[in-house]
Short mmCIF file of C-alpha atoms in Angstrom, two decimals:
data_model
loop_
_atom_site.label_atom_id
_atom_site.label_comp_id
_atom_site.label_asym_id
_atom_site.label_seq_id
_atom_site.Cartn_x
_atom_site.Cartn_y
_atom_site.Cartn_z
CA UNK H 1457 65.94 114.27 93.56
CA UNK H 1458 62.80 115.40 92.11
CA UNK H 1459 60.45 116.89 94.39
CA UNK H 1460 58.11 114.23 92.40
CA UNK H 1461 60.21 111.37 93.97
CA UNK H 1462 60.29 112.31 97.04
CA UNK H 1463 57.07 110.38 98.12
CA UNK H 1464 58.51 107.34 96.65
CA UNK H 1465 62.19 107.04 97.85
CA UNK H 1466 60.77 107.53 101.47
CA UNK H 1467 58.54 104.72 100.97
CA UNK H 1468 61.93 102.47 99.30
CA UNK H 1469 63.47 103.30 101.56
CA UNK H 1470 61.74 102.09 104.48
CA UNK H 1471 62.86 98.54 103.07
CA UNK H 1472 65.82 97.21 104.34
CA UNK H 1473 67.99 94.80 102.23
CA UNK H 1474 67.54 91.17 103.39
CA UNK H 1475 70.33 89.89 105.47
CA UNK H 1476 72.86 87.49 104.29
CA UNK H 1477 73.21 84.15 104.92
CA UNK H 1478 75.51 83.78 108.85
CA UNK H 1479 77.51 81.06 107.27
CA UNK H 1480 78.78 84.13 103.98
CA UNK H 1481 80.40 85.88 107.50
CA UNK H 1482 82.54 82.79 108.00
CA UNK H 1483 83.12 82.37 104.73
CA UNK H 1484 84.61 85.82 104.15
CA UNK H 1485 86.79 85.46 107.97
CA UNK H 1486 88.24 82.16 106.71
CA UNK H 1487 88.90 83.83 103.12
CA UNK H 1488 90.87 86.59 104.82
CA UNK H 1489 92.65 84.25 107.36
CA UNK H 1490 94.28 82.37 105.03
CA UNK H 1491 96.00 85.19 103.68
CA UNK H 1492 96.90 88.17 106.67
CA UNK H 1493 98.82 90.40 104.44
CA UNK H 1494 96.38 92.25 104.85
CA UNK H 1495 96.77 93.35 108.50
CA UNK H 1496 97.79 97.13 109.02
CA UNK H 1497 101.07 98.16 108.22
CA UNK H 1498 102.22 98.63 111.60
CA UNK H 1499 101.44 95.09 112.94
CA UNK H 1500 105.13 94.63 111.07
CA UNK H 1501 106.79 97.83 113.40
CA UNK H 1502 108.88 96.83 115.90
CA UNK H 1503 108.10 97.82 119.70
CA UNK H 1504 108.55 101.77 119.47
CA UNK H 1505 111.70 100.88 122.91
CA UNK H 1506 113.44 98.76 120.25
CA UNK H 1507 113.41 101.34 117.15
CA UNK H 1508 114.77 103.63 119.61
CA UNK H 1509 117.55 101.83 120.73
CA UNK H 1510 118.37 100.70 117.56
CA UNK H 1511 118.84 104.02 116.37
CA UNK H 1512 120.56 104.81 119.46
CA UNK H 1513 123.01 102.01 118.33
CA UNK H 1514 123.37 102.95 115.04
CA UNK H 1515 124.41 106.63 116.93
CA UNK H 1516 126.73 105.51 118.85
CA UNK H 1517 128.75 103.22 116.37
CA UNK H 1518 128.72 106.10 113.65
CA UNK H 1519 130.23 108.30 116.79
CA UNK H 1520 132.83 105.94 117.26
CA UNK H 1521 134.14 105.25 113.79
CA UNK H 1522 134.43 108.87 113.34
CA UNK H 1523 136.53 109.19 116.73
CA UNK H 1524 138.75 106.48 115.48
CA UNK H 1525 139.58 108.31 112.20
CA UNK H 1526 139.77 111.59 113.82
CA UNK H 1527 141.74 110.44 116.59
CA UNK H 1528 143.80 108.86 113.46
CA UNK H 1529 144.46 105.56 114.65
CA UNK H 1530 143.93 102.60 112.18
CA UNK H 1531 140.22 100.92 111.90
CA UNK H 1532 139.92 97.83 110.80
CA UNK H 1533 135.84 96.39 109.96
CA UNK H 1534 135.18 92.44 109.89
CA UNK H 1535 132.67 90.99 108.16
CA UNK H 1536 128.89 92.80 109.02
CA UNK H 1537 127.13 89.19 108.69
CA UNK H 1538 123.47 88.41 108.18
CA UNK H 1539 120.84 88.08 110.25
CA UNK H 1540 121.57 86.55 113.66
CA UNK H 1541 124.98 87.70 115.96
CA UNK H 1542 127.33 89.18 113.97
CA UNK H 1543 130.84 91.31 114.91
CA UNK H 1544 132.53 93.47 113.63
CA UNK H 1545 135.34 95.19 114.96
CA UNK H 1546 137.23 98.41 114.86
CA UNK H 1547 140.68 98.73 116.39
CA UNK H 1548 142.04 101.89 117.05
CA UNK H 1549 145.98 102.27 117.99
CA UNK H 1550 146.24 104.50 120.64
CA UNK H 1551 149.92 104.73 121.90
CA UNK H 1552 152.83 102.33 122.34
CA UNK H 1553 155.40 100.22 121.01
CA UNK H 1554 156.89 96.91 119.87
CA UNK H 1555 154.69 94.33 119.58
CA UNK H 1556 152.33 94.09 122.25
CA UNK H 1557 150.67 97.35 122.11
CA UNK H 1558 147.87 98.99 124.71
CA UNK H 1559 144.85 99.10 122.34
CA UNK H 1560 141.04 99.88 122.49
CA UNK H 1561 138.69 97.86 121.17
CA UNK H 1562 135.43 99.10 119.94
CA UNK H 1563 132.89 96.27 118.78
CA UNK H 1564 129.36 96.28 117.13
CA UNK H 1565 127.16 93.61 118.02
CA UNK H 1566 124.51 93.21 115.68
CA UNK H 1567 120.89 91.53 115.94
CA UNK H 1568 118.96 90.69 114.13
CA UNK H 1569 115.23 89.46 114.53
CA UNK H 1570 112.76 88.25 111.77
CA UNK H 1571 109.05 87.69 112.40
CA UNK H 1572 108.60 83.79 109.91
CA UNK H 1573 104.43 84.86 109.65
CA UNK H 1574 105.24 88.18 107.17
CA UNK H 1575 109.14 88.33 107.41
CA UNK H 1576 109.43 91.63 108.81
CA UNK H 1577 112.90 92.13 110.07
CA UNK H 1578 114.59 93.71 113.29
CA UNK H 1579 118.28 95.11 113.37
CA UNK H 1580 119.90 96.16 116.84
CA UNK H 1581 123.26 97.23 116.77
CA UNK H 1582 125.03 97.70 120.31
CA UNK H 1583 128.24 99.14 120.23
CA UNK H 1584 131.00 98.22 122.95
CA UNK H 1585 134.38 99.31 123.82
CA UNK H 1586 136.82 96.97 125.55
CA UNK H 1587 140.23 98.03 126.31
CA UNK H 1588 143.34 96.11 126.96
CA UNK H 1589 146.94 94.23 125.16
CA UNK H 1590 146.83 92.62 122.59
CA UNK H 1591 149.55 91.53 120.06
CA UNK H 1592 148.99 93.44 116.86
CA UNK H 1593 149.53 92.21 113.43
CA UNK H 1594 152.40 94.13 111.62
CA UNK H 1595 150.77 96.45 109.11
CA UNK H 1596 149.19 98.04 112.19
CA UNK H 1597 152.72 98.64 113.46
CA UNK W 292 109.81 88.92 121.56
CA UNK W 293 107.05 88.03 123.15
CA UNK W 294 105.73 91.47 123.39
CA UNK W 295 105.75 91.60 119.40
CA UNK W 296 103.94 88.63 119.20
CA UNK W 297 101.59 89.46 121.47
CA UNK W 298 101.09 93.04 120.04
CA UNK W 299 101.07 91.22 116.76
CA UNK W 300 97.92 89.11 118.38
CA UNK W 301 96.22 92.07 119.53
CA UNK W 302 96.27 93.99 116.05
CA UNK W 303 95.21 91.01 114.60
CA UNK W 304 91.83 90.99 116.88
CA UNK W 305 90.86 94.46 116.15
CA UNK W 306 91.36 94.25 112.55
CA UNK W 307 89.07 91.22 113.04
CA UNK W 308 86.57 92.92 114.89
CA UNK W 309 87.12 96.26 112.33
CA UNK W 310 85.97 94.12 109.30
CA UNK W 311 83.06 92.06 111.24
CA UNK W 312 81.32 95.84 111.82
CA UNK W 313 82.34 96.76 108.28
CA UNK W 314 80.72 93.56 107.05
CA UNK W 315 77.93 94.10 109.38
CA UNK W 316 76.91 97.28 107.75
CA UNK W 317 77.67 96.38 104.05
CA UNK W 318 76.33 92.88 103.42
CA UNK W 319 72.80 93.26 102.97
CA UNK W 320 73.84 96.28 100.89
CA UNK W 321 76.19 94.53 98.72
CA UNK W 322 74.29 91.51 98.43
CA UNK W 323 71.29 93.37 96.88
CA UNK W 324 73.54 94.90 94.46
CA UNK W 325 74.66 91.68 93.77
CA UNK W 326 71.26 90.27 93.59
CA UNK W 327 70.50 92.35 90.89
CA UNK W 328 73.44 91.00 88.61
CA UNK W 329 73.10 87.31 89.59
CA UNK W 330 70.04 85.27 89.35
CA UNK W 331 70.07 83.19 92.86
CA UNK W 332 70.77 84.62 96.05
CA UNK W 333 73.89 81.81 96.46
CA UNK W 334 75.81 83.62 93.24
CA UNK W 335 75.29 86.83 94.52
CA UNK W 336 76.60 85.75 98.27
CA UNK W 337 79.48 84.44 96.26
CA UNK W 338 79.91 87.29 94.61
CA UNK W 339 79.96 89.35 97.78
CA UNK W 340 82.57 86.94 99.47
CA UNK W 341 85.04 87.53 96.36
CA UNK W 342 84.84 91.67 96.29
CA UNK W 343 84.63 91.98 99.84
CA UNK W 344 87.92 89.71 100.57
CA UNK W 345 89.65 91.71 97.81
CA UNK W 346 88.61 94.77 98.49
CA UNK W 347 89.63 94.40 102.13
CA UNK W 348 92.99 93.17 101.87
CA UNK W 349 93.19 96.36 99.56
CA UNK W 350 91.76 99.21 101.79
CA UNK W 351 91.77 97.03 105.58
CA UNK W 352 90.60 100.48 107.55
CA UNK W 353 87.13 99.96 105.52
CA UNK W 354 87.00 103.85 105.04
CA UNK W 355 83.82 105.04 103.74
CA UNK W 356 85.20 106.85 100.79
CA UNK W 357 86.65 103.43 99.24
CA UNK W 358 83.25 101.68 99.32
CA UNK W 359 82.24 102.52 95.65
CA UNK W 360 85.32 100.99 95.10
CA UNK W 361 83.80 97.62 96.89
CA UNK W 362 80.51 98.17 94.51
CA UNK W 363 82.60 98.40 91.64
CA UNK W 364 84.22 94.96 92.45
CA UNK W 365 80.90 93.03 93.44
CA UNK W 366 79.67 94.55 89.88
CA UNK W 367 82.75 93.22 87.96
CA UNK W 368 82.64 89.80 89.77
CA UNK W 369 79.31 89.65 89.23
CA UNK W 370 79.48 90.27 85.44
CA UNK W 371 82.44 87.96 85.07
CA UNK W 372 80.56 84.83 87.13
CA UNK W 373 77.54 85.50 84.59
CA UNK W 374 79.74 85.30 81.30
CA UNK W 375 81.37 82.39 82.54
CA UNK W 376 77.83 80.52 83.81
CA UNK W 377 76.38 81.67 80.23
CA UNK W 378 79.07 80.70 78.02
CA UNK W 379 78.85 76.88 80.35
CA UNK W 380 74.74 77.34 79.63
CA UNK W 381 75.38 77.83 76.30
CA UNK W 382 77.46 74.40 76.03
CA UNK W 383 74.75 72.96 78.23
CA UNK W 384 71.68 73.83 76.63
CA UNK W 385 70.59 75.58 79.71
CA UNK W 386 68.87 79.23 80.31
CA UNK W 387 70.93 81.05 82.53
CA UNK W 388 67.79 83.02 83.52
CA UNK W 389 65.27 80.20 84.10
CA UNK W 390 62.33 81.00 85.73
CA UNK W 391 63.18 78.41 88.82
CA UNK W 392 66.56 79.78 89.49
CA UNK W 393 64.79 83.40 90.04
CA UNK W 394 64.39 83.81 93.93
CA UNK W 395 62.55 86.74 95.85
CA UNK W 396 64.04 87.89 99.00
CA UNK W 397 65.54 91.02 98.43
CA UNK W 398 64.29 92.72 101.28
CA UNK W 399 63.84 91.99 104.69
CA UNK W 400 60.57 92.87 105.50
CA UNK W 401 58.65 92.27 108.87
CA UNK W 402 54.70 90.71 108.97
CA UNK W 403 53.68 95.07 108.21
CA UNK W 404 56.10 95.42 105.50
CA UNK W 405 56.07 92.08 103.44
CA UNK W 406 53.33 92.76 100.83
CA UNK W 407 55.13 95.89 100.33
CA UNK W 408 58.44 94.03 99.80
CA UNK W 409 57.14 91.47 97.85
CA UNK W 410 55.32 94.55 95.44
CA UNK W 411 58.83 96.85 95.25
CA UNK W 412 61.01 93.42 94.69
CA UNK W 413 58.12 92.75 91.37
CA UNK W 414 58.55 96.01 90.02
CA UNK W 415 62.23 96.09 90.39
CA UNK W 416 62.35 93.25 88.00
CA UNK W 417 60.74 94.72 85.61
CA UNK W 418 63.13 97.38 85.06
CA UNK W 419 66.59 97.03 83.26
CA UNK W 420 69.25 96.09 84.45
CA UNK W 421 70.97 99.19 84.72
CA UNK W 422 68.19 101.32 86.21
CA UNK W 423 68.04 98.49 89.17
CA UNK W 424 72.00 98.88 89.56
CA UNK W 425 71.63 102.48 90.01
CA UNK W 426 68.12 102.31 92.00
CA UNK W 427 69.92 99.57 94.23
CA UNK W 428 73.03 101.31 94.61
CA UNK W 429 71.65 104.82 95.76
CA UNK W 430 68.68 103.83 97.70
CA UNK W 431 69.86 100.82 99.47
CA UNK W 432 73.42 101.07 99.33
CA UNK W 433 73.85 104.93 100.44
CA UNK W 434 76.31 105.90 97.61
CA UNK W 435 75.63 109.36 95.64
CA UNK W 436 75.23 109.43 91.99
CA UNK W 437 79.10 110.85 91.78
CA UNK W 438 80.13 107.49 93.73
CA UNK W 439 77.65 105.38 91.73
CA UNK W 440 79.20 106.76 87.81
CA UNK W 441 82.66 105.92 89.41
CA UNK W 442 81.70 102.18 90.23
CA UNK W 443 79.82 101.76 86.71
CA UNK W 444 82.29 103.34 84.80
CA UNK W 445 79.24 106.07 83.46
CA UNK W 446 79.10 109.95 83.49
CA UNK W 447 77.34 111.16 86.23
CA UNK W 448 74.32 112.72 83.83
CA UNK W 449 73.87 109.09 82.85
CA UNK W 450 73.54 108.30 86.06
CA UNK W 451 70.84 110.23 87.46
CA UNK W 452 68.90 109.63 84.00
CA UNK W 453 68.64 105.91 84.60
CA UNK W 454 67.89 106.78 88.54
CA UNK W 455 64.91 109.17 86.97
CA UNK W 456 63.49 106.86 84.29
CA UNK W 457 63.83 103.63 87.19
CA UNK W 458 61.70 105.86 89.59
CA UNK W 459 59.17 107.18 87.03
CA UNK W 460 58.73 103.39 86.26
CA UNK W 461 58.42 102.18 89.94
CA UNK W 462 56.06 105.19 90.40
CA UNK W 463 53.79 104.15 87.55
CA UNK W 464 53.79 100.10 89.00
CA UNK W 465 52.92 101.38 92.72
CA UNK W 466 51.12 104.28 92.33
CA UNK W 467 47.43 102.56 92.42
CA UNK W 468 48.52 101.33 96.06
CA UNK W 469 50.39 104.62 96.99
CA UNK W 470 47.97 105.82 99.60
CA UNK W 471 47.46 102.24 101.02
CA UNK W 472 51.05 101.84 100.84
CA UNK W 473 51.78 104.93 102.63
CA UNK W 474 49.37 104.32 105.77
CA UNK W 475 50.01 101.89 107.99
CA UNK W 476 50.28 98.97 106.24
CA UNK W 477 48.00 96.18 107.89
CA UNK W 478 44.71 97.51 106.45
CA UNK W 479 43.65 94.01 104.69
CA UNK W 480 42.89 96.17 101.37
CA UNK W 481 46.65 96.54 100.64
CA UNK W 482 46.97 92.46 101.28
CA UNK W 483 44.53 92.01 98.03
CA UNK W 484 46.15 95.00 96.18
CA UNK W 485 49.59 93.56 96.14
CA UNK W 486 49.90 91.10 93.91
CA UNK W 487 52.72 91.54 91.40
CA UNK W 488 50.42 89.71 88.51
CA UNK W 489 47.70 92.48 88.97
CA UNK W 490 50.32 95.11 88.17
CA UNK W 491 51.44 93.56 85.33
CA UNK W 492 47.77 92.54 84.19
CA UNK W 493 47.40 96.25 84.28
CA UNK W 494 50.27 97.49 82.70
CA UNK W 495 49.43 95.44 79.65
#
C-alpha cells in the first residue's frame, strides 16, 4: 500500500483477532463427524497388496480364456454373481472320447468386499485350474 | 480386513488433527470477518461453524489457495443469517442492530494493548460495511486484494479503493494518539486519550 499507510497497518496489525469461543472447536468436530464423506479419497483404496493381486487375478483369468479359445476347446461361463463368492467356470475339452472325457477345469473365484461406513467396494478374482473326468453334457461332445 | 479398517482409523485421525491446525489458524480470522457482518459474537461463531464445515468437506487438505473460498462462504452465510433475522425483526418489531446486541471483543489484546484495541475496534465501526470487510479481510485475515475481489464478488480496483478510503478514515480517528500509540503503550496519557466518545466528540 501507500507509503502513507504504512505507519498504520503496522500498528493494525499488531492486533490479533480475539479467539473463539473452545466450545465453536467442538462444535465444528461434531458437525464434520456426523458426516465423514469428507475424508480423503484414498481412505476408500484398498491395501495397495490387494489391488495388486486383484489385477494379478484379473491377468491370469484373461490369460486363460484366451488359451481356451486358442487352444479351441469349448468354454463355457456360469453366472459372474454379485458381491460375495461367486464361480464361474470355463471348461476346455482337451482330448478323448465317449462320454466320460479327461477335461481341465479352469475356475474364477470371485470376492468381493464392501466397506458398510462409505460403501467402497473390493473385487478379487483368483483363478484356478483343476484337472480330472468328468461326464460331459452332449453339445460338448 | 482388519488392516483396512485400521488404515481407515488412522486416516481418519490425521484428517482430524489436519483440520484442528487448520481451524487453529483460521478462527479468530474468520470470526472477525464474521463479526463484521453479524451483530453478536454468537451469530458470527455460528456463522463460522456453517462455512468452515462446508468448506471443509469441500477442499479437506485445507490448502491455502482455497481459503478465499472459506471467506466467501462465512460472507454469504453471514448475509443470509442477517436477511433471515431482519425479515423475523421486521415481523417482531425488533431492531436487528440494537445497541445491546452490539458487543466489543474483536481483538485480543493483552493489559499493553487493550486501550489500543478498544480505540481500533471504535473506529472500525464507524466505517461501512464494506470498507471493514475489506480492512478485516486483508489485515487480519492475510488474503491479498486479488483473493479478497474473488470472495466479494468485486473488481480488484474496487477493492483496494474501499481498503484506501477505510485506512484514510482510521488514520483520521487515530491520528491524535499516533505517537502515543506507537510507543510503548503503558504511558498513562494514552489510557485518558482512548476513549472512543472523545473521537467521535471530535469528529463532529
Amino acid at each position: 500500500m501507500s507509503e502513507n499507510f504504512d505507519h498504520m497497518e503496522m500498528l493494525l496489525r499488531r492486533l490479533k483477532p480475539q479467539m473463539p469461543n473452545p466450545e465453536l472447536r467442538e462444535r465444528i468436530g461434531a458437525d464434520l463427524k456426523l458426516d465423514e464423506a469428507w475424508l480423503p479419497r484414498q481412505v476408500r483404496r484398498a491395501p495397495r497388496w490387494l489391488v495388486a493381486t486383484g489385477w494379478a487375478g484379473l491377468g491370469a483369468a484373461a490369460a486363460v480364456v484366451a488359451l481356451a479359445f486358442l487352444t479351441g476347446g469349448a468354454v463355457e461361463r456360469g453366472d459372474a454373481g454379485g458381491p460375495g463368492v461367486a464361480q464361474s467356470v470355463e471348461v476346455g475339452r482337451v482330448q478323448g472320447q465317449g462320454v466320460v472325457q479327461p477335461v481341465r477345469v479352469w475356475s474364477v473365484e470371485r470376492r468381493a468386499w464392501i466397506d458398510p461406513t462409505d460403501g467402497a467396494e473390493i473385487m478379487v478374482e483368483i483363478p484356478k485350474a483343476d484337472g480330472g473326468q468328468v461326464v460331459l453334457p452332449v453339445n460338448f461332445q | 480386513m482388519t488392516t483396512l479398517s485400521n488404515r481407515t482409523e488412522t486416516v481418519t485421525m490425521n484428517s482430524e488433527r489436519e483440520w484442528e491446525q487448520c481451524y487453529a489458524e483460521l478462527a479468530p480470522r474468520l470470526v472477525l470477518y464474521a463479526r463484521q457482518l453479524t451483530p453478536c459474537m454468537a451469530d458470527a461463531e455460528d456463522v463460522v461453524q456453517n462455512a468452515f464445515v462446508r468448506w471443509w468437506r469441500r477442499c479437506p487438505t485445507g490448502d491455502r489457495e482455497h481459503v478465499p473460498l472459506l471467506f466467501a462462504a462465512v460472507r454469504t452465510i453471514a448475509l443470509d443469517l442477517r436477511r433471515g433475522t431482519m425479515r423475523r425483526n421486521r415481523r417482531e418489531g425488533e431492531s436487528y442492530l440494537a445497541e445491546e446486541a452490539r458487543e466489543p471483543g474483536y481483538f485480543d489484546s493483552t493489559a499493553e494493548q487493550k486501550d489500543l484495541a478498544r480505540l481500533v475496534a471504535a473506529s472500525m465501526e464507524g466505517l461501512p460495511e464494506e470498507q471493514r470487510e475489506v480492512v478485516t479481510m486483508h489485515l487480519w485475515g492475510g488474503l491479498t486484494f486479488a483473493e479478497i475481489a474473488e470472495a466479494m464478488g468485486a473488481s480488484i480496483n474496487t477493492v483496494a479503493a474501499r481498503y484506501r478510503y477505510a485506512l484514510k478514515a482510521l488514520q483520521r480517528k487515530l491520528e491524535p494518539m499516533k505517537e502515543a500509540l506507537m510507543e510503548p503503550l503503558t504511558t498513562p496519557t494514552l489510557a485518558s486519550m482512548a476513549r472512543p466518545e472523545r473521537l467521535y466528540q471530535s469528529q463532529s
